[in-house]
Short mmCIF file of C-alpha atoms (C1' of nucleotides) in Angstrom, two decimals:
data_model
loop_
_atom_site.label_atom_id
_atom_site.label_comp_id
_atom_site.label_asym_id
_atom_site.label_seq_id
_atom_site.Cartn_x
_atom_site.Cartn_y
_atom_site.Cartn_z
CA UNK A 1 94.13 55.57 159.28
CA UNK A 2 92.63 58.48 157.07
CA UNK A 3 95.51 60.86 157.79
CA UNK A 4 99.04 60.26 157.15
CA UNK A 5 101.67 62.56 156.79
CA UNK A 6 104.02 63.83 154.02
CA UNK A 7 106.45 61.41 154.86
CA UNK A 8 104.75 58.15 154.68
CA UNK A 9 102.78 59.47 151.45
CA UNK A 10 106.15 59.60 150.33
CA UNK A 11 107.23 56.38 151.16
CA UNK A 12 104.31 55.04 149.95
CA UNK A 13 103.78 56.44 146.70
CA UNK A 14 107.47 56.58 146.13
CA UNK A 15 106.80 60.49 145.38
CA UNK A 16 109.37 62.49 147.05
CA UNK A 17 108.29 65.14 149.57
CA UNK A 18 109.36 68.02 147.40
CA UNK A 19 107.34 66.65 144.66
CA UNK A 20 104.24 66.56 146.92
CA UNK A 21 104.48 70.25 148.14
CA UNK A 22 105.55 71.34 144.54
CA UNK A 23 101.93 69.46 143.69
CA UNK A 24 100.03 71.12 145.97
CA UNK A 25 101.46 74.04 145.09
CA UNK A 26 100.07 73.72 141.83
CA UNK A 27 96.74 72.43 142.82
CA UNK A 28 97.10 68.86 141.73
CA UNK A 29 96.93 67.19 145.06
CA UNK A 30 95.52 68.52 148.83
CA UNK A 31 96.82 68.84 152.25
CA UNK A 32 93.93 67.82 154.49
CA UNK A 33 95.81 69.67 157.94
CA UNK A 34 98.67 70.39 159.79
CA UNK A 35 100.50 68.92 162.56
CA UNK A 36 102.59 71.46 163.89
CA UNK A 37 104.08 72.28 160.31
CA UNK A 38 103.74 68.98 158.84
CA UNK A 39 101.27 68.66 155.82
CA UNK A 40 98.76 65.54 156.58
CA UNK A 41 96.81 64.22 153.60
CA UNK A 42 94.24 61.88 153.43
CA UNK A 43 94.78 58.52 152.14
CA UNK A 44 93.29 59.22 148.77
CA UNK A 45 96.15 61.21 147.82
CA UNK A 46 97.15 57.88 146.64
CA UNK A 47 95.04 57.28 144.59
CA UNK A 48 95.14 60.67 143.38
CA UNK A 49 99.30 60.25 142.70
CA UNK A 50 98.60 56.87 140.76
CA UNK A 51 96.34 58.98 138.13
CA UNK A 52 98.48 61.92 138.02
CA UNK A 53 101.77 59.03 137.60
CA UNK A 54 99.41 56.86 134.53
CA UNK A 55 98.72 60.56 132.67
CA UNK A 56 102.80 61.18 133.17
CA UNK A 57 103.18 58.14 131.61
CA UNK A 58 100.92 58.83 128.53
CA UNK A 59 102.63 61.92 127.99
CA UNK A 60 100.36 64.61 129.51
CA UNK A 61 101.35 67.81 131.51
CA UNK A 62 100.61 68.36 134.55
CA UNK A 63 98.00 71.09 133.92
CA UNK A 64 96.12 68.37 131.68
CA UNK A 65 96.10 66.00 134.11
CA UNK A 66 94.54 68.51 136.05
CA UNK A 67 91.94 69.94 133.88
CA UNK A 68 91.15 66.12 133.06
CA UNK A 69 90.18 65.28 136.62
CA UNK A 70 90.09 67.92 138.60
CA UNK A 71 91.95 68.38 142.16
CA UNK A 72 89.36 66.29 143.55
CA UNK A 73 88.48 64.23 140.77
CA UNK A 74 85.97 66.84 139.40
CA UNK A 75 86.28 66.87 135.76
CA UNK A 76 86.74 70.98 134.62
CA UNK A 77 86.32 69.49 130.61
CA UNK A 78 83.20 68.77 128.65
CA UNK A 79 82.71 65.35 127.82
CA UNK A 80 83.33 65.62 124.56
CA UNK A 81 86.20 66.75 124.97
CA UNK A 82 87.20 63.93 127.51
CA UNK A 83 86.15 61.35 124.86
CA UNK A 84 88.52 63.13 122.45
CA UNK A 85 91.33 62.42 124.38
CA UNK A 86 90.58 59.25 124.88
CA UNK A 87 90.26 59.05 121.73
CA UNK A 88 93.98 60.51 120.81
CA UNK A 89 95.23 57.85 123.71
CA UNK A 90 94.14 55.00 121.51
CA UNK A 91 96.34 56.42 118.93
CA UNK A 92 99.01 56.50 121.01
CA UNK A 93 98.84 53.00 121.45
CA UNK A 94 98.81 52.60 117.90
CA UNK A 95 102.18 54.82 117.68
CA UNK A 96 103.61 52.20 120.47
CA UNK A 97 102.91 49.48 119.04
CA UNK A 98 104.90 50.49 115.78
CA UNK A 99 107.90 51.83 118.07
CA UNK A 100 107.53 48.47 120.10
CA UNK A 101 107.69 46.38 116.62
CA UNK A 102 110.56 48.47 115.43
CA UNK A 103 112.31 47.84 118.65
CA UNK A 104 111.69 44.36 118.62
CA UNK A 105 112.87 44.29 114.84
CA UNK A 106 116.21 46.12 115.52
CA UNK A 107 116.59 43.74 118.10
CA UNK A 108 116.67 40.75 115.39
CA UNK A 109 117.66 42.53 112.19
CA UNK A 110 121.16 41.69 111.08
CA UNK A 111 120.70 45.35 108.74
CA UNK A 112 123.96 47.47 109.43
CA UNK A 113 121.64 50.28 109.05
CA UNK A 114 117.90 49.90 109.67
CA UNK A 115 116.66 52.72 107.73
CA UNK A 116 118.16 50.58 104.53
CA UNK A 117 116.52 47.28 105.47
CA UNK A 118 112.92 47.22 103.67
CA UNK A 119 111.11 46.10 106.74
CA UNK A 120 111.90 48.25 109.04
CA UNK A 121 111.11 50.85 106.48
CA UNK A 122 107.70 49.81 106.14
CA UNK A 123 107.03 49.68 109.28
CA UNK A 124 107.56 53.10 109.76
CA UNK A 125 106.09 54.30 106.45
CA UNK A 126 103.02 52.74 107.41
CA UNK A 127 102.87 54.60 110.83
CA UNK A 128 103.97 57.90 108.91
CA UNK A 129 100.88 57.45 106.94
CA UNK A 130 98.30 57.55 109.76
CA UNK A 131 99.87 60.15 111.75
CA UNK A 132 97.69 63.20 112.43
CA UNK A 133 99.39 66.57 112.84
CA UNK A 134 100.16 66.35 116.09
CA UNK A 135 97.76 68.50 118.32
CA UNK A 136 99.57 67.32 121.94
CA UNK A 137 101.85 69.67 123.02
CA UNK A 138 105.68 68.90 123.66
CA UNK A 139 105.84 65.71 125.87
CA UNK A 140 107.36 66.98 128.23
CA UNK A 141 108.58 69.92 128.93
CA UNK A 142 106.29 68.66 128.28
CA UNK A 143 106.09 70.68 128.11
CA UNK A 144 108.05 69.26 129.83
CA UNK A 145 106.73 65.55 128.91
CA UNK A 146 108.01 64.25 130.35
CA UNK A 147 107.93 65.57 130.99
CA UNK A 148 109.67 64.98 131.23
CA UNK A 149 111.76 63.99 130.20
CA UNK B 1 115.30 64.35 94.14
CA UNK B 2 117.58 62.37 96.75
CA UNK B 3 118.34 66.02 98.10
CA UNK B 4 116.25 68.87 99.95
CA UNK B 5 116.66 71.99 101.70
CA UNK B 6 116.10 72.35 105.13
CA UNK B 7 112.77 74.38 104.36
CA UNK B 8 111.44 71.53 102.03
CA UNK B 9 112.30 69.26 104.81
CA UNK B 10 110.62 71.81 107.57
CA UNK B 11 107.64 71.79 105.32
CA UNK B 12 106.79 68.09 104.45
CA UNK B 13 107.60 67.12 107.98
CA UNK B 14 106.51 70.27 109.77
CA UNK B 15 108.94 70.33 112.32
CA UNK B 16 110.31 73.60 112.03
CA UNK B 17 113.82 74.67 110.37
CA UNK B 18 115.11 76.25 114.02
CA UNK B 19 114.60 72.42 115.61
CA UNK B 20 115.87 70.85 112.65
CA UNK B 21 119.22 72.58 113.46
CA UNK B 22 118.80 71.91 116.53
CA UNK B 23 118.24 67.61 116.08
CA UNK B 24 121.37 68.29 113.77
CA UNK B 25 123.38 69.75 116.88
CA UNK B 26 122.39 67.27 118.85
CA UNK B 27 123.28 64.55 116.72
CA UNK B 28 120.04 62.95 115.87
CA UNK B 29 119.71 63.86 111.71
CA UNK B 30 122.75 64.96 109.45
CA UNK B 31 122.72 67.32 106.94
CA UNK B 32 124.77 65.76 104.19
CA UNK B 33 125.88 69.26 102.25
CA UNK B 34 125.27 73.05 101.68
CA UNK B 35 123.83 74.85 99.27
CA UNK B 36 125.75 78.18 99.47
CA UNK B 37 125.51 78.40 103.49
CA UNK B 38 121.54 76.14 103.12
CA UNK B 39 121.73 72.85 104.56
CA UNK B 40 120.82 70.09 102.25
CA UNK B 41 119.12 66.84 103.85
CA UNK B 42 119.04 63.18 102.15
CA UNK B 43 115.61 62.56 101.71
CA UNK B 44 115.67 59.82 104.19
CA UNK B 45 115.53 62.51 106.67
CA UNK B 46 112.35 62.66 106.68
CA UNK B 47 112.01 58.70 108.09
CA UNK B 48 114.02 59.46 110.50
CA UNK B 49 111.67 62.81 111.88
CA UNK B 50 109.15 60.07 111.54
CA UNK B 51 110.97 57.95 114.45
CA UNK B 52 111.72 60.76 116.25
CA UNK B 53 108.16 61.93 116.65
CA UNK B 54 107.55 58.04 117.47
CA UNK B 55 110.01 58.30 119.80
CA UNK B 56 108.84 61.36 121.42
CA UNK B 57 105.12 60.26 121.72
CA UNK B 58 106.53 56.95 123.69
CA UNK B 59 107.67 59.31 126.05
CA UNK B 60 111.49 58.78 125.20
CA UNK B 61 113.77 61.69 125.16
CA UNK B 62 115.88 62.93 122.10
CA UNK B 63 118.99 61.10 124.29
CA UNK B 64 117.28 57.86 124.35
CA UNK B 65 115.74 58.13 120.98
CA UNK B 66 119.44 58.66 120.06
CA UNK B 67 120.45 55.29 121.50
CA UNK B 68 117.77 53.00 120.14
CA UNK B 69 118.51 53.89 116.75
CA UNK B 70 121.78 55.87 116.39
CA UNK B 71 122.23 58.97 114.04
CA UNK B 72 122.32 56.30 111.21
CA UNK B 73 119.63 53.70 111.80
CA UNK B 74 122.63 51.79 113.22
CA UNK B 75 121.45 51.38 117.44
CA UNK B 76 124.26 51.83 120.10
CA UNK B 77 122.18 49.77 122.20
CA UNK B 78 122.67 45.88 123.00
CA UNK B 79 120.04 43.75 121.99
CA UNK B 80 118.62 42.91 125.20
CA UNK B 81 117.97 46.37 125.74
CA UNK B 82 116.13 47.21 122.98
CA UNK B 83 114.09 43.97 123.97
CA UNK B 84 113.59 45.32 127.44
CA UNK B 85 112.53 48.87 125.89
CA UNK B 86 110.02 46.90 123.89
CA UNK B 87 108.57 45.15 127.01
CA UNK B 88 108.27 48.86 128.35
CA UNK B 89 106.46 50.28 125.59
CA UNK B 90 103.89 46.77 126.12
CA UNK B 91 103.31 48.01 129.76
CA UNK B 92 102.99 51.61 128.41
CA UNK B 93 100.90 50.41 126.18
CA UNK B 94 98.76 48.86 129.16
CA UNK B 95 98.62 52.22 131.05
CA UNK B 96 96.96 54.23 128.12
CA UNK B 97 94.55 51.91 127.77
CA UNK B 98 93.85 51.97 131.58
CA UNK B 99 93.70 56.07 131.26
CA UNK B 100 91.90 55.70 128.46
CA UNK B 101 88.74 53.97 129.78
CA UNK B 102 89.51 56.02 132.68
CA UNK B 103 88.66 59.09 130.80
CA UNK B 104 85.76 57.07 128.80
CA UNK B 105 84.39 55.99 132.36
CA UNK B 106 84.64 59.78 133.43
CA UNK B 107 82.84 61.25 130.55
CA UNK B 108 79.93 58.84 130.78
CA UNK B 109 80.08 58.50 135.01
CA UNK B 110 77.20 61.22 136.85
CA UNK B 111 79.40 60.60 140.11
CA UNK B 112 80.46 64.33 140.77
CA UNK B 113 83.56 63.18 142.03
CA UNK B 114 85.07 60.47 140.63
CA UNK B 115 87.56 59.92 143.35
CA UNK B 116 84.36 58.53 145.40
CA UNK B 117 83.09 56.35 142.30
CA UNK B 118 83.89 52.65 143.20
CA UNK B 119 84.29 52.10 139.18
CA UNK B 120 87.17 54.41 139.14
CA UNK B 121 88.92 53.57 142.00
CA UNK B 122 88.90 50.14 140.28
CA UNK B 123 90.07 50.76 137.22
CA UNK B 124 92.79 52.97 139.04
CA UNK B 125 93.68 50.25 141.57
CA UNK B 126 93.72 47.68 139.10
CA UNK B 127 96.32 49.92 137.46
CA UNK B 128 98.71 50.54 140.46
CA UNK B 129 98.78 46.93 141.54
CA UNK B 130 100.75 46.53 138.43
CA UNK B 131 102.99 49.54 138.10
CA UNK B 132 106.78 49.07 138.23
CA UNK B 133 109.15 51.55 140.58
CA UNK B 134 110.07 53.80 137.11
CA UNK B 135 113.13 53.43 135.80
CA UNK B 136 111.89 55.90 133.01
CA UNK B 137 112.67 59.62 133.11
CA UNK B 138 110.49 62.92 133.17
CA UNK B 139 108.01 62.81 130.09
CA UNK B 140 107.05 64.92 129.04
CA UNK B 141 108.77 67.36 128.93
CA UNK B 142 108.25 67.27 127.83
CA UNK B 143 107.93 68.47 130.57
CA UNK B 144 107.51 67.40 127.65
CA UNK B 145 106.35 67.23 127.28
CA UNK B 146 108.02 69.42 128.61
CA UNK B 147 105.80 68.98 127.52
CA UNK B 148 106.70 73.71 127.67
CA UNK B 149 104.06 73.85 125.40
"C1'" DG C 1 114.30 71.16 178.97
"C1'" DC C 2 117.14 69.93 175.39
"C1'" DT C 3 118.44 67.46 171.35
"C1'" DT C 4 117.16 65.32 167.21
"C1'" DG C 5 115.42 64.95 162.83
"C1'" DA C 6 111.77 65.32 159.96
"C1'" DC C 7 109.40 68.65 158.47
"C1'" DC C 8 108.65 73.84 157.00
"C1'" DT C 9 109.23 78.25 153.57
"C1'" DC C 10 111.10 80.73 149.95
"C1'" DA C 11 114.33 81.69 146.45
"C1'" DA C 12 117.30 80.11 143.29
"C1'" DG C 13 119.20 76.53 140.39
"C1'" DT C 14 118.82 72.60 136.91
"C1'" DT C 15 117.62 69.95 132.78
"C1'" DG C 16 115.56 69.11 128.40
"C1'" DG C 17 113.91 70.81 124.38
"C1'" DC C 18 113.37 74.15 121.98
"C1'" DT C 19 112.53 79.35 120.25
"C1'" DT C 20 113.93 84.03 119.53
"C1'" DG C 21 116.73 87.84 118.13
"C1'" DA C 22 120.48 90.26 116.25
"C1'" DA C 23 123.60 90.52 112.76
"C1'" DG C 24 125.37 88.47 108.70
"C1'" DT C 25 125.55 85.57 103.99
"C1'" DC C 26 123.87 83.87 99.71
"C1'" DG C 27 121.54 82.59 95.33
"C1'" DT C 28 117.95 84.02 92.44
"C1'" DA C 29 114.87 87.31 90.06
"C1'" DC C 30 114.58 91.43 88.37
"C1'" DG D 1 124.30 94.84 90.09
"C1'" DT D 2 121.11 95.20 93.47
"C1'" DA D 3 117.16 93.97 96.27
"C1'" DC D 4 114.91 90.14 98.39
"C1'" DG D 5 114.13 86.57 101.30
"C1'" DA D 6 115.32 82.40 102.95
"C1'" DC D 7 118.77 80.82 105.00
"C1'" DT D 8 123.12 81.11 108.43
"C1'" DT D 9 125.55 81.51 113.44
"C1'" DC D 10 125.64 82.33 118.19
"C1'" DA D 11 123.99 83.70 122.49
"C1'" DA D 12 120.33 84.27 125.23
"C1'" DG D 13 115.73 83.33 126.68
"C1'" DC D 14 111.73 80.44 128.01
"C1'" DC D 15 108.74 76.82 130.00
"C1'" DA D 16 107.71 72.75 132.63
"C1'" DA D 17 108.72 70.12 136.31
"C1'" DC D 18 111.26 69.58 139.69
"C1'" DT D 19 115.41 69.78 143.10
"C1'" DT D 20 118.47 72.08 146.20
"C1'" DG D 21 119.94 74.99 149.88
"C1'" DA D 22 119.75 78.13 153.61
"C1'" DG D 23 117.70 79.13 157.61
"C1'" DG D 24 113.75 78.16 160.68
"C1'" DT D 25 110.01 75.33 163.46
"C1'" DC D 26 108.24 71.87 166.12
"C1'" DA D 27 106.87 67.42 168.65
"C1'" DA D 28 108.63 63.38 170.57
"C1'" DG D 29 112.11 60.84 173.10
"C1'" DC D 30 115.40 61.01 176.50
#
DNA sequence: GCTTGACCTCAAGTTGGCTTGAAGTCGTAC
DNA sequence: GTACGACTTCAAGCCAACTTGAGGTCAAGC
């Protein structure tokens, strides 16, 4: 029950197959062997996809996820550096929680237009004002971000 | 003082004049005259960059951005939506802050690979018990993220 | 032993979000 | 009135992150 191959990785992770070979092409994930042709991975990978699928989500590229953890969850970054970004991810939650409260506030606002109505203003003046110059790259394209959107 | 030129606006928003044309192409900001051939932006412009960038560090593409808030502030988007998109950005908000002691735990953790910690692969699994099937795009970016950095 | 179907490789294509480059246009300062 | 430099347009290019397609391989079931 260590080995399963590309298929049920992808059934279980809800990665598709080409995504998986286009990862270990890259070096993010690991084939463990082969039978016949077919790419068996060890049950890890899971694990593995879940962390690469949460730094997607928080807008990292694929070659930071990597450096972050390493293709086998060896960390290639000095811990500073780690605690820096983990530092710039609790900004990013600050930044959502403005965009989720201006959501939320469209959602009730009667305002035609919500650049005119003084809250919603505010609310984004006040994120304005503690934004750092952005050091992330694209988000996507991240790239990419998305990434990838 | 209601009016500036695209390079004032490139400069006190630093996002550059080529990608201000570009957000104008696209729909996202207007350019409300000329100066000789110069573009000449209402000085609300630059609260609607602000969103953008928002937008863009929640992981949303310029398309999306586009439909929560419309080129005027006015959204295109039913309410419900926008409430749902809120609820997103709170689960978001949950997997930075699952990354983000991730990373802390892997700056401070001796375990050379943190795959075989039993710390991180509960913090991970805790994580992927409550991930949703995405119904968001790439990042990223972009790729953002894209991401192309 | 042959068919089936899930896999394989490799190259090329796609999308999003820009940037770059060539060639031209203006307003301002001199 | 001319030189300058910051703008303009338009087409093409670029990167990340995949996906698609053509043509091939292989093990398992019949």
């Amino acid at each position: 029950m260590g080995m399963m191959d590309i298929g049920e990785v992808a059934e279980r992770s809800g990665v598709p197959p080409s995504t998986l070979r286009y990862y270990e092409e890259v070096g993010l994930i690991r084939s463990i062997s082969r039978h016949g042709l077919r790419r068996q991975f060890d049950a890890d990978v899971l694990l593995t996809l879940s962390l690469i699928e949460l730094g997607k989500t928080a807008g990292f590229s694929l070659t930071e996820i990597a450096g972050m953890f390493g293709k086998d969850g060896r960390p290639d970054i000095p811990r500073d550096q780690l605690r820096a970004k983990a530092d710039d991810l609790q900004r990013q939650m600050l930044d959502l929680r403005v965009l989720r409260d201006a959501l939320r506030h469209v959602a009730e606002c009667p305002a035609p237009s919500h650049l005119e109505c003084p809250t919603f203003r505010k609310l984004l003046k006040a994120a304005t004002r503690r934004r750092i110059p952005r050091s992330r790259s694209r988000i996507g394209h991240q790239g990419g971000q998305r990434p990838g959107k």
